[in-house]
Short mmCIF file of C-alpha atoms and ligand atoms in Angstrom, two decimals:
data_model
loop_
_atom_site.label_atom_id
_atom_site.label_comp_id
_atom_site.label_asym_id
_atom_site.label_seq_id
_atom_site.Cartn_x
_atom_site.Cartn_y
_atom_site.Cartn_z
CA MET X 340 -29.64 103.58 59.84
CA LYS X 341 -26.11 102.25 59.83
CA THR X 342 -26.68 98.96 61.65
CA VAL X 343 -27.51 95.87 59.64
CA LEU X 344 -30.60 94.56 61.40
CA GLU X 345 -30.52 90.81 60.85
CA PRO X 346 -34.22 89.83 60.73
CA PHE X 347 -33.75 86.67 62.80
CA ARG X 348 -32.65 85.53 66.23
CA ILE X 349 -30.05 82.80 66.67
CA LYS X 350 -31.34 79.56 68.17
CA ALA X 351 -28.45 77.18 67.57
CA ILE X 352 -24.83 78.22 67.34
CA GLU X 353 -21.83 76.65 65.66
CA PRO X 354 -18.58 77.55 67.43
CA PHE X 355 -15.42 78.03 65.38
CA ARG X 356 -11.86 77.69 66.61
CA ILE X 357 -9.81 80.88 66.93
CA THR X 358 -6.45 80.31 65.21
CA THR X 359 -3.25 82.33 65.42
CA ALA X 360 -1.41 83.90 62.49
CA GLU X 361 1.49 81.52 63.13
CA GLU X 362 -0.78 78.46 62.91
CA ARG X 363 -2.37 79.80 59.76
CA ARG X 364 1.01 80.20 58.09
CA THR X 365 1.71 76.48 58.59
CA LEU X 366 -1.82 75.48 57.57
CA LEU X 367 -1.62 77.52 54.37
CA GLU X 368 1.68 75.94 53.43
CA GLN X 369 0.25 72.48 54.08
CA ALA X 370 -2.69 73.40 51.80
CA HIS X 371 -0.25 74.42 49.03
CA HIS X 372 -1.64 77.97 49.02
CA ASN X 373 -4.96 76.65 47.75
CA LEU X 374 -7.77 77.61 50.11
CA PHE X 375 -9.94 74.75 48.82
CA LEU X 376 -7.40 72.38 50.36
CA LEU X 377 -7.76 73.81 53.89
CA ARG X 378 -9.86 72.01 56.45
CA ALA X 379 -12.93 74.11 57.20
CA GLU X 380 -12.23 73.86 60.93
CA ASP X 381 -9.07 75.88 60.30
CA VAL X 382 -11.13 78.76 58.88
CA MET X 383 -12.78 81.36 61.11
CA ILE X 384 -14.91 83.34 58.67
CA ASP X 385 -15.74 81.25 55.61
CA LEU X 386 -16.66 83.44 52.64
CA LEU X 387 -15.55 80.85 50.07
CA THR X 388 -19.04 80.44 48.71
CA ASP X 389 -22.70 81.16 49.36
CA SER X 390 -23.48 77.68 48.03
CA GLY X 391 -24.90 75.22 50.54
CA THR X 392 -23.46 77.28 53.40
CA GLY X 393 -26.62 79.06 54.56
CA ALA X 394 -28.41 78.53 57.87
CA MET X 395 -31.81 76.89 57.71
CA SER X 396 -34.77 78.33 59.60
CA ALA X 397 -36.57 76.60 62.46
CA GLN X 398 -39.38 75.86 59.99
CA GLN X 399 -36.93 74.15 57.62
CA TRP X 400 -35.54 72.00 60.44
CA ALA X 401 -39.09 71.12 61.37
CA ALA X 402 -39.74 70.12 57.74
CA ILE X 403 -36.66 67.88 57.88
CA MET X 404 -38.39 65.83 60.59
CA THR X 405 -41.54 65.39 58.54
CA GLY X 406 -39.82 64.51 55.22
CA ASP X 407 -41.25 61.41 53.55
CA GLU X 408 -38.50 58.93 52.67
CA SER X 409 -40.54 56.69 50.37
CA TYR X 410 -38.63 55.67 47.25
CA ALA X 411 -41.42 56.52 44.80
CA GLY X 412 -44.14 59.13 45.00
CA CYS X 413 -43.16 60.62 48.35
CA ARG X 414 -45.36 63.36 49.80
CA SER X 415 -42.36 65.70 50.13
CA PHE X 416 -41.91 65.62 46.35
CA TYR X 417 -45.50 66.63 45.68
CA GLU X 418 -45.20 69.46 48.20
CA LEU X 419 -42.03 70.67 46.53
CA GLU X 420 -43.52 70.31 43.07
CA ALA X 421 -46.49 72.49 44.08
CA VAL X 422 -44.21 75.21 45.50
CA VAL X 423 -41.95 75.18 42.42
CA ARG X 424 -44.89 75.23 40.01
CA GLU X 425 -46.37 78.21 41.82
CA LEU X 426 -43.00 79.99 41.82
CA THR X 427 -41.94 79.26 38.24
CA GLY X 428 -45.06 78.15 36.37
CA TYR X 429 -43.11 75.29 34.74
CA ARG X 430 -45.03 72.07 34.15
CA HIS X 431 -42.24 69.54 34.70
CA VAL X 432 -40.26 69.73 37.95
CA PHE X 433 -37.31 67.42 38.62
CA PRO X 434 -35.29 67.45 41.81
CA VAL X 435 -31.55 66.86 41.38
CA HIS X 436 -28.80 66.72 43.96
CA GLN X 437 -27.30 70.10 42.97
CA GLY X 438 -27.00 72.58 40.12
CA ARG X 439 -24.33 70.80 38.13
CA ALA X 440 -26.45 67.63 38.04
CA ALA X 441 -29.14 69.70 36.31
CA GLU X 442 -26.48 70.99 33.90
CA ARG X 443 -25.14 67.54 33.15
CA ILE X 444 -28.60 66.07 32.57
CA LEU X 445 -30.02 68.94 30.52
CA PHE X 446 -26.91 69.31 28.36
CA GLY X 447 -26.64 65.52 28.13
CA CYS X 448 -30.13 65.49 26.60
CA LEU X 449 -29.72 68.42 24.24
CA VAL X 450 -26.10 69.27 23.46
CA GLN X 451 -23.86 67.48 20.98
CA LYS X 452 -20.23 67.66 20.00
CA GLY X 453 -19.39 70.61 17.76
CA GLN X 454 -22.39 72.67 18.88
CA ALA X 455 -22.31 75.96 20.84
CA VAL X 456 -24.19 77.24 23.90
CA PRO X 457 -24.55 81.00 24.42
CA ASN X 458 -24.98 82.66 27.84
CA ASN X 459 -24.41 86.06 29.44
CA ALA X 460 -21.52 84.30 31.22
CA HIS X 461 -21.14 80.64 32.08
CA PHE X 462 -20.07 79.88 35.62
CA ASP X 463 -17.23 77.36 35.90
CA THR X 464 -19.22 74.12 36.25
CA THR X 465 -21.69 75.20 33.57
CA ARG X 466 -18.87 75.92 31.15
CA ALA X 467 -17.12 72.66 32.05
CA ASN X 468 -20.31 70.63 31.50
CA VAL X 469 -20.78 72.17 28.04
CA GLU X 470 -17.15 71.68 27.09
CA TYR X 471 -17.10 68.12 28.43
CA LEU X 472 -19.59 67.25 25.68
CA GLY X 473 -17.28 68.74 23.04
CA ALA X 474 -19.41 71.87 22.58
CA ALA X 475 -18.37 75.52 22.93
CA ALA X 476 -19.60 77.69 25.82
CA VAL X 477 -19.81 81.23 24.44
CA ASP X 478 -20.16 84.29 26.72
CA PHE X 479 -21.85 87.55 25.72
CA VAL X 480 -20.97 89.89 28.59
CA ALA X 481 -22.70 93.27 28.31
CA PRO X 482 -20.51 96.26 27.42
CA GLN X 483 -21.54 98.12 30.60
CA ALA X 484 -19.81 95.36 32.64
CA ARG X 485 -16.35 95.94 31.18
CA ASP X 486 -15.28 98.69 33.57
CA LEU X 487 -15.24 97.09 37.01
CA ALA X 488 -15.11 100.40 38.86
CA GLN X 489 -18.16 101.99 37.18
CA PRO X 490 -21.42 101.50 39.11
CA ASN X 491 -23.42 100.89 35.92
CA LEU X 492 -26.82 99.31 36.25
CA TRP X 493 -27.59 95.82 34.99
CA LYS X 494 -24.03 94.69 34.45
CA GLY X 495 -25.32 91.11 34.44
CA ASP X 496 -27.14 91.64 31.12
CA LEU X 497 -26.35 89.64 28.01
CA ASP X 498 -25.05 91.63 25.02
CA VAL X 499 -28.07 91.07 22.77
CA LEU X 500 -26.64 92.82 19.72
CA ARG X 501 -23.54 90.67 19.73
CA LEU X 502 -25.58 87.51 20.32
CA GLU X 503 -27.87 88.40 17.43
CA ALA X 504 -24.96 88.90 15.03
CA TRP X 505 -23.33 85.68 16.27
CA LEU X 506 -26.53 83.64 15.88
CA LEU X 507 -26.82 84.71 12.25
CA ARG X 508 -23.36 83.28 11.60
CA GLN X 509 -24.04 79.87 13.20
CA PRO X 510 -24.86 76.91 10.99
CA LYS X 511 -28.50 75.82 11.29
CA GLY X 512 -29.16 73.49 14.20
CA SER X 513 -25.80 74.15 15.85
CA VAL X 514 -27.18 76.05 18.88
CA PRO X 515 -29.25 73.47 20.80
CA ILE X 516 -29.99 75.64 23.84
CA GLY X 517 -29.63 79.27 24.94
CA LEU X 518 -28.87 80.22 28.55
CA LEU X 519 -29.06 83.29 30.76
CA THR X 520 -27.59 83.27 34.26
CA ILE X 521 -29.48 85.24 36.93
CA THR X 522 -27.72 86.82 38.76
CA ASN X 523 -24.52 86.79 36.74
CA ASN X 524 -22.09 85.18 39.17
CA ARG X 525 -19.14 85.29 36.79
CA VAL X 526 -19.61 89.04 36.34
CA GLY X 527 -19.58 90.29 39.94
CA GLY X 528 -22.94 88.77 40.92
CA GLN X 529 -24.63 91.48 38.87
CA PRO X 530 -28.33 91.38 38.08
CA VAL X 531 -29.99 90.97 34.70
CA SER X 532 -32.70 93.54 33.90
CA MET X 533 -36.23 92.56 32.97
CA ALA X 534 -35.74 94.38 29.65
CA ASN X 535 -32.74 92.18 28.91
CA LEU X 536 -34.59 89.03 29.96
CA ARG X 537 -37.33 90.00 27.50
CA ALA X 538 -34.92 90.78 24.67
CA VAL X 539 -32.94 87.57 25.15
CA SER X 540 -36.15 85.54 25.30
CA ALA X 541 -37.45 87.12 22.09
CA LEU X 542 -34.16 86.50 20.30
CA TYR X 543 -33.87 82.84 21.30
CA ARG X 544 -37.54 82.32 20.39
CA ARG X 545 -37.05 83.94 16.98
CA HIS X 546 -34.30 81.42 16.31
CA GLY X 547 -36.33 78.50 17.71
CA ILE X 548 -33.74 77.86 20.44
CA PRO X 549 -34.99 76.49 23.80
CA PHE X 550 -34.26 79.15 26.44
CA PHE X 551 -33.20 78.04 29.93
CA LEU X 552 -32.40 80.20 32.93
CA ASP X 553 -29.49 79.30 35.18
CA ALA X 554 -31.52 80.60 38.10
CA ALA X 555 -29.40 79.76 41.15
CA ARG X 556 -29.92 83.29 42.52
CA PHE X 557 -33.36 84.04 41.10
CA ALA X 558 -34.61 85.69 44.32
CA GLU X 559 -31.68 88.09 44.42
CA ASN X 560 -32.20 88.96 40.75
CA ALA X 561 -35.91 89.55 41.43
CA TRP X 562 -34.97 91.79 44.37
CA TRP X 563 -32.73 93.99 42.20
CA ILE X 564 -35.45 94.33 39.57
CA HIS X 565 -37.92 95.26 42.30
CA ARG X 566 -35.46 97.77 43.84
CA LEU X 567 -33.98 99.33 40.73
CA ASP X 568 -36.60 99.19 37.99
CA PRO X 569 -39.42 101.73 38.57
CA ASP X 570 -41.82 99.53 36.57
CA TRP X 571 -41.48 96.76 39.15
CA GLN X 572 -41.16 98.53 42.47
CA ASP X 573 -44.83 98.10 43.36
CA VAL X 574 -44.99 94.51 42.17
CA PRO X 575 -44.73 91.79 44.86
CA LEU X 576 -41.52 89.76 44.66
CA PRO X 577 -43.18 86.43 43.76
CA ALA X 578 -44.76 88.15 40.75
CA VAL X 579 -41.40 89.60 39.70
CA ALA X 580 -39.82 86.15 39.94
CA ARG X 581 -42.71 84.61 38.02
CA ALA X 582 -42.35 87.21 35.26
CA MET X 583 -38.68 86.22 34.84
CA PHE X 584 -39.44 82.50 34.70
CA ASP X 585 -42.35 83.12 32.27
CA LEU X 586 -39.90 84.44 29.70
CA ALA X 587 -37.96 81.16 29.52
CA ASP X 588 -38.82 77.58 28.59
CA GLY X 589 -37.27 76.13 31.71
CA CYS X 590 -34.57 76.55 34.33
CA MET X 591 -31.73 74.90 36.16
CA ILE X 592 -31.48 75.86 39.81
CA SER X 593 -28.73 75.14 42.27
CA ALA X 594 -30.96 75.25 45.35
CA LYS X 595 -27.87 75.60 47.54
CA LYS X 596 -28.17 79.34 46.99
CA ASP X 597 -31.68 80.83 46.95
CA GLY X 598 -33.29 77.49 47.85
CA LEU X 599 -31.82 78.18 51.32
CA VAL X 600 -30.74 74.55 51.68
CA ASN X 601 -27.39 72.84 52.15
CA ILE X 602 -27.91 70.45 49.25
CA GLY X 603 -30.35 70.25 46.36
CA GLY X 604 -31.22 71.47 42.91
CA LEU X 605 -34.00 71.63 40.36
CA LEU X 606 -34.43 71.13 36.65
CA CYS X 607 -37.73 72.44 35.29
CA CYS X 608 -39.21 72.76 31.83
CA ASN X 609 -42.45 73.05 29.90
CA ASP X 610 -41.63 70.87 26.89
CA ALA X 611 -42.88 67.27 27.30
CA HIS X 612 -40.30 65.89 24.85
CA ILE X 613 -37.37 67.44 26.75
CA ALA X 614 -38.97 66.32 30.04
CA GLN X 615 -39.10 62.73 28.80
CA LYS X 616 -35.40 62.74 27.92
CA VAL X 617 -34.53 64.38 31.25
CA ARG X 618 -36.59 61.82 33.16
CA ASP X 619 -34.79 58.92 31.49
CA LEU X 620 -31.33 60.31 32.18
CA LEU X 621 -32.35 61.30 35.71
CA ILE X 622 -33.36 57.72 36.51
CA LEU X 623 -30.11 56.45 35.06
CA THR X 624 -27.81 58.79 36.98
CA GLU X 625 -29.56 60.59 39.87
CA GLY X 626 -32.52 58.53 41.05
CA PHE X 627 -36.26 58.08 40.64
CA PRO X 628 -37.86 61.34 39.44
CA THR X 629 -39.69 61.96 42.73
CA TYR X 630 -36.46 62.22 44.69
CA GLY X 631 -33.72 62.89 42.11
CA GLY X 632 -30.71 62.05 44.27
CA LEU X 633 -32.04 63.74 47.42
CA ALA X 634 -33.56 62.43 50.64
CA GLY X 635 -37.25 63.16 51.23
CA ARG X 636 -36.24 65.48 54.06
CA ASP X 637 -34.06 67.50 51.64
CA LEU X 638 -37.07 68.00 49.39
CA ALA X 639 -39.13 69.16 52.37
CA ALA X 640 -36.47 71.64 53.52
CA LEU X 641 -36.19 72.99 49.97
CA ALA X 642 -39.93 73.51 49.64
CA GLN X 643 -39.85 75.54 52.85
CA GLY X 644 -36.71 77.45 51.76
CA LEU X 645 -38.41 78.49 48.54
CA ARG X 646 -41.38 79.75 50.57
CA GLU X 647 -39.02 81.94 52.66
CA VAL X 648 -36.56 83.35 50.17
CA LEU X 649 -38.75 86.01 48.59
CA ASP X 650 -39.50 87.66 51.95
CA PRO X 651 -38.70 91.37 51.43
CA ASP X 652 -37.27 91.74 54.97
CA TYR X 653 -34.84 88.90 54.28
CA LEU X 654 -33.77 90.30 50.90
CA HIS X 655 -33.46 93.80 52.36
CA TYR X 656 -31.10 92.37 54.99
CA ARG X 657 -29.12 90.67 52.20
CA GLU X 658 -28.73 93.99 50.43
CA ALA X 659 -27.81 95.82 53.65
CA SER X 660 -25.13 93.24 54.58
CA ALA X 661 -23.48 93.29 51.17
CA HIS X 662 -23.61 97.07 51.00
CA TYR X 663 -22.14 97.34 54.51
CA LEU X 664 -19.13 95.23 53.54
CA ALA X 665 -18.64 96.89 50.15
CA SER X 666 -18.87 100.46 51.46
CA HIS X 667 -16.48 99.84 54.36
CA LEU X 668 -13.93 98.27 52.00
CA GLN X 669 -14.24 101.19 49.63
CA ALA X 670 -13.71 103.63 52.47
CA LEU X 671 -10.35 101.89 53.04
CA GLY X 672 -9.44 102.42 49.37
CA VAL X 673 -9.98 98.76 48.42
CA PRO X 674 -11.06 98.56 44.76
CA VAL X 675 -14.47 96.89 44.94
CA VAL X 676 -16.36 95.85 41.79
CA GLN X 677 -19.22 98.31 41.37
CA PRO X 678 -22.05 98.03 42.15
CA ASN X 679 -21.77 95.19 44.69
CA GLY X 680 -23.83 92.05 44.24
CA LEU X 681 -26.07 90.58 46.94
CA HIS X 682 -24.45 87.21 47.31
CA ALA X 683 -20.92 88.54 47.28
CA VAL X 684 -18.61 91.51 47.19
CA TYR X 685 -15.82 91.23 44.63
CA VAL X 686 -12.44 92.91 45.07
CA ASP X 687 -10.34 93.79 42.04
CA ALA X 688 -7.06 92.21 43.14
CA ARG X 689 -5.16 93.32 40.02
CA ALA X 690 -5.97 96.92 40.92
CA MET X 691 -5.25 96.42 44.63
CA LEU X 692 -1.90 94.68 44.10
CA PRO X 693 -0.40 96.46 41.08
CA HIS X 694 3.09 95.28 42.04
CA LEU X 695 2.08 91.74 41.00
CA PRO X 696 1.93 90.93 37.28
CA PRO X 697 -1.22 88.91 36.42
CA GLU X 698 0.99 85.85 35.81
CA GLN X 699 1.67 85.89 39.56
CA LEU X 700 -2.04 85.42 40.31
CA PRO X 701 -2.85 88.57 42.31
CA GLY X 702 -6.34 87.25 43.11
CA GLN X 703 -5.04 84.09 44.72
CA ALA X 704 -2.24 86.06 46.40
CA LEU X 705 -4.79 88.40 48.01
CA ALA X 706 -7.05 85.50 49.05
CA CYS X 707 -4.08 83.81 50.77
CA ALA X 708 -3.04 87.06 52.48
CA LEU X 709 -6.56 87.49 53.81
CA TYR X 710 -6.48 84.00 55.28
CA LEU X 711 -3.16 84.68 56.96
CA GLN X 712 -4.38 88.00 58.30
CA GLY X 713 -7.77 87.04 59.68
CA GLY X 714 -8.48 83.35 59.11
CA ILE X 715 -10.90 84.44 56.39
CA ARG X 716 -11.46 82.16 53.41
CA THR X 717 -12.50 83.66 50.07
CA VAL X 718 -12.18 82.49 46.48
CA GLU X 719 -10.15 83.74 43.54
CA ILE X 720 -12.16 84.34 40.39
CA GLY X 721 -9.43 85.05 37.92
CA THR X 722 -6.52 83.44 36.19
CA LEU X 723 -6.23 80.46 38.55
CA MET X 724 -9.91 79.64 37.96
CA PHE X 725 -10.34 80.63 34.32
CA GLY X 726 -6.83 80.84 32.85
CA HIS X 727 -5.08 77.90 31.17
CA PRO X 728 -1.79 77.13 29.47
CA ASP X 729 -1.76 77.84 25.73
CA PRO X 730 -1.56 74.39 24.08
CA ALA X 731 0.94 75.69 21.48
CA THR X 732 3.32 77.78 23.59
CA GLY X 733 2.63 76.53 27.13
CA ARG X 734 2.33 80.18 28.20
CA GLU X 735 -0.48 81.07 30.55
CA VAL X 736 -3.61 82.52 28.89
CA LEU X 737 -4.83 85.08 31.44
CA ALA X 738 -8.39 85.66 32.60
CA ASP X 739 -9.87 89.11 31.87
CA HIS X 740 -9.77 90.07 35.54
CA ASP X 741 -8.31 88.82 38.80
CA LEU X 742 -11.03 89.15 41.41
CA VAL X 743 -11.41 87.92 44.95
CA ARG X 744 -14.98 87.02 45.79
CA LEU X 745 -16.16 87.51 49.36
CA CYS X 746 -19.33 85.48 49.46
CA LEU X 747 -21.96 86.06 52.09
CA PRO X 748 -23.51 82.80 53.28
CA ARG X 749 -27.22 83.32 53.93
CA ARG X 750 -28.27 84.08 57.54
CA VAL X 751 -24.90 82.92 58.95
CA TYR X 752 -22.65 85.86 59.84
CA THR X 753 -23.52 88.99 61.77
CA GLN X 754 -22.30 92.53 61.39
CA SER X 755 -19.47 91.84 63.91
CA HIS X 756 -18.08 89.09 61.70
CA ILE X 757 -18.12 91.47 58.77
CA ASP X 758 -16.34 94.11 60.90
CA TRP X 759 -13.60 91.52 61.46
CA VAL X 760 -13.23 91.13 57.69
CA VAL X 761 -13.05 94.90 57.25
CA GLU X 762 -10.34 95.13 59.94
CA ALA X 763 -8.31 92.42 58.21
CA PHE X 764 -8.49 94.42 54.98
CA ALA X 765 -7.42 97.58 56.84
CA GLU X 766 -4.20 95.76 57.84
CA LEU X 767 -3.65 94.37 54.34
CA VAL X 768 -4.05 97.78 52.72
CA GLN X 769 -1.10 98.96 54.85
CA GLN X 770 1.12 96.04 53.83
CA ARG X 771 -0.14 95.48 50.31
CA THR X 772 3.22 95.86 48.54
CA ARG X 773 4.64 93.04 50.68
CA ILE X 774 2.04 90.48 49.57
CA PRO X 775 3.96 87.92 47.46
CA GLY X 776 2.81 86.57 44.10
CA LEU X 777 2.14 82.87 43.50
CA ARG X 778 2.99 80.35 40.82
CA ILE X 779 1.25 77.10 39.92
CA VAL X 780 3.29 74.03 40.77
CA GLU X 781 0.74 71.37 39.83
CA ALA X 782 -2.69 71.61 38.14
CA ALA X 783 -5.39 69.34 36.69
CA PRO X 784 -6.43 69.95 33.05
CA ILE X 785 -10.04 70.89 33.96
CA LEU X 786 -11.44 72.91 36.89
CA ARG X 787 -7.88 73.26 38.13
CA ALA X 788 -8.65 75.87 40.81
CA PHE X 789 -10.14 73.25 43.10
CA THR X 790 -7.02 71.11 43.41
CA ALA X 791 -4.02 73.07 42.10
CA LYS X 792 -0.89 73.32 44.21
CA LEU X 793 0.84 76.69 44.37
CA ALA X 794 3.96 78.24 45.86
CA PRO X 795 4.98 81.83 46.58
CA VAL X 796 7.16 83.50 43.99
CA ALA X 797 10.44 84.40 45.65
CA VAL X 798 10.44 88.09 46.46
CA PRO X 799 13.71 89.67 45.34
CA ALA X 800 15.68 90.97 48.30
CA PRO X 801 15.63 94.78 48.52
CA VAL X 802 18.72 96.31 46.95
CA ALA X 803 20.96 97.78 49.64
CA GLY X 804 21.89 101.35 49.19
N1 F0G T 681 -24.78 78.10 38.20
C1 F0G T 681 -24.31 79.12 38.91
C2 F0G T 681 -24.60 80.52 38.46
C3 F0G T 681 -23.54 78.89 40.05
O1 F0G T 681 -23.06 79.93 40.74
C4 F0G T 681 -23.27 77.55 40.43
C5 F0G T 681 -22.47 77.26 41.62
C6 F0G T 681 -23.81 76.51 39.68
C7 F0G T 681 -24.56 76.82 38.57
C8 F0G T 681 -23.57 75.05 40.03
O2 F0G T 681 -24.34 74.69 41.12
O3 F0G T 681 -22.69 74.06 42.91
O4 F0G T 681 -25.08 73.37 43.05
O5 F0G T 681 -23.57 72.33 41.40
N2 F0G T 681 -21.80 78.11 42.21
C9 F0G T 681 -21.09 77.93 43.45
C10 F0G T 681 -20.33 79.18 43.76
C11 F0G T 681 -20.31 76.69 43.57
O6 F0G T 681 -19.47 79.14 44.67
O7 F0G T 681 -20.59 80.22 43.14
P1 F0G T 681 -23.89 73.55 42.17
#
C-alpha cells in the first residue's frame, strides 16, 4: 500500500504559522543564512533534527503527572532503572540530561590528553568532547559507505580490518575506550550489522579496551537488523536490542531520539570501577545519581518511552515514512543517499548543485533554498559542520561530502507534511542552477555550524550576447 498509515491518532495539536516566501527571505537574512539562528516559530516544517522533537504518547504525559520529584531515591528512578536494565542488561544505570553529558562524563573519567578514541564515525558532539580533552577521535567508516549512491547494506559498519591494523600501531595504553555508533548518524543514519557488532566487540576485547555503544538510535538499528538480517527476522525486537547491548561493556544514550522524550539521556556500564568514577563526576556536574540533571517526571516519561519504542508497528511506520520521502525525492531526480536511514533522509547536495564548488557550501546553500521555498528547516552535514580552516594556510579543509539531512521527528508529521516537502523539492529541482553559494563571514573555532554567520556569494551577472 502506498499510504503511510501512522499508527496513532492525534489528541493535541500544535499550530504553526504559515509564512510567505517574502517574509522568509527577510528572516533568513536576519539569521545570517544559518538555520540554527532562526526562531522556530518562523519554521513551518522543522526537519532540523530528530533529537528531542518527538511527540510523547498519552501514556508518557500521564507518567509526567506521576513523576516523583524527591531529590534522592525517587521512585521514578527505580522504575527507569528497571526498564533500562531489562532493555540493556547493564548493571549500572545513570540518568543524565542528554547524550553529550554522558559523553563528557564518560570521557572525563577515562580519556586523557594524547590518547585516541576509535569509532565507526563520531557525531559532532562526540568528536568535540574527545578533542576537548586533547585526545584524537578516529573514524573507521566501512568501505561500502564510500559511494553515497550505492544502496549497499550495513553502511554504518566499522571497518574492522583498518581498526585492527591501526590498533596494532598504537602505543600500549593509548586507547582508553572504543566506541561504535548505532545507527551511524554521521554516515547517512545507516545501520550497523550484528556481524559487525560482534567483530568490533571481539577486537576491542582482544585488546582489553572497554567497548561502549553510542546507542542514541538503538531501536532503529535493532529494526534494521530484524528487517534485513535473515538470522534475526523471527527474533522479537527487545531480544535483538539486548543482543546488541550484550556485546558491549556499556552505552551512552541520548534519550532525545529513541527514548521518545524531549530531554534526557543515559550512561550505563557493567564495570564497578568505571561506575564509581562516573558517579563521582555525575554528582559534581549533573546531579545526584538518582536524577542526573533531570526532573523526576522526565525519568518517568523516559521509562515509558523506552517501553514504547520497540513496538514493531511504530518502527514499521518509521520505515514507511522515511522510505516515502526518499522514494519521492528520487523520483524527482534528487540524489538521495542510499539506502535511506530511518531517522532521516540525506540529500547529496554536491551532486544536486554541481554548479557550486564545495568551498561555496552546497549543503548549506540547498538547506537555505529549501527554507525559502517551503519554510522547511533542515541541517547541513558537510563542510560547514565538519570543515575547518587549515592552521598553516588558512584555506578551508573540506568535508568528504556535503549532505543535507532531512530528519523525521518521531510521531510529529503526517504524510501531507512530507508531501509539502516533496513539492518544495520539485520546485527547487527546476531552479537548481540559480541557487547561490555561500561563504562564511564569522565562525567560532569549535562546533562552528551552530553559530556561524554566512552570506551569499555574489552570482556573476550573465554575459550578454
Ligand atoms: N550521539 C549521536 C549519534 C547523536 O546523533 C547525538 C545527537 C549525540 C550523540 C548527542 O546527544 O544531543 O542528546 O547531547 N544528535 C543530534 C542530531 C543533536 O541532530 O543528530 P545530545
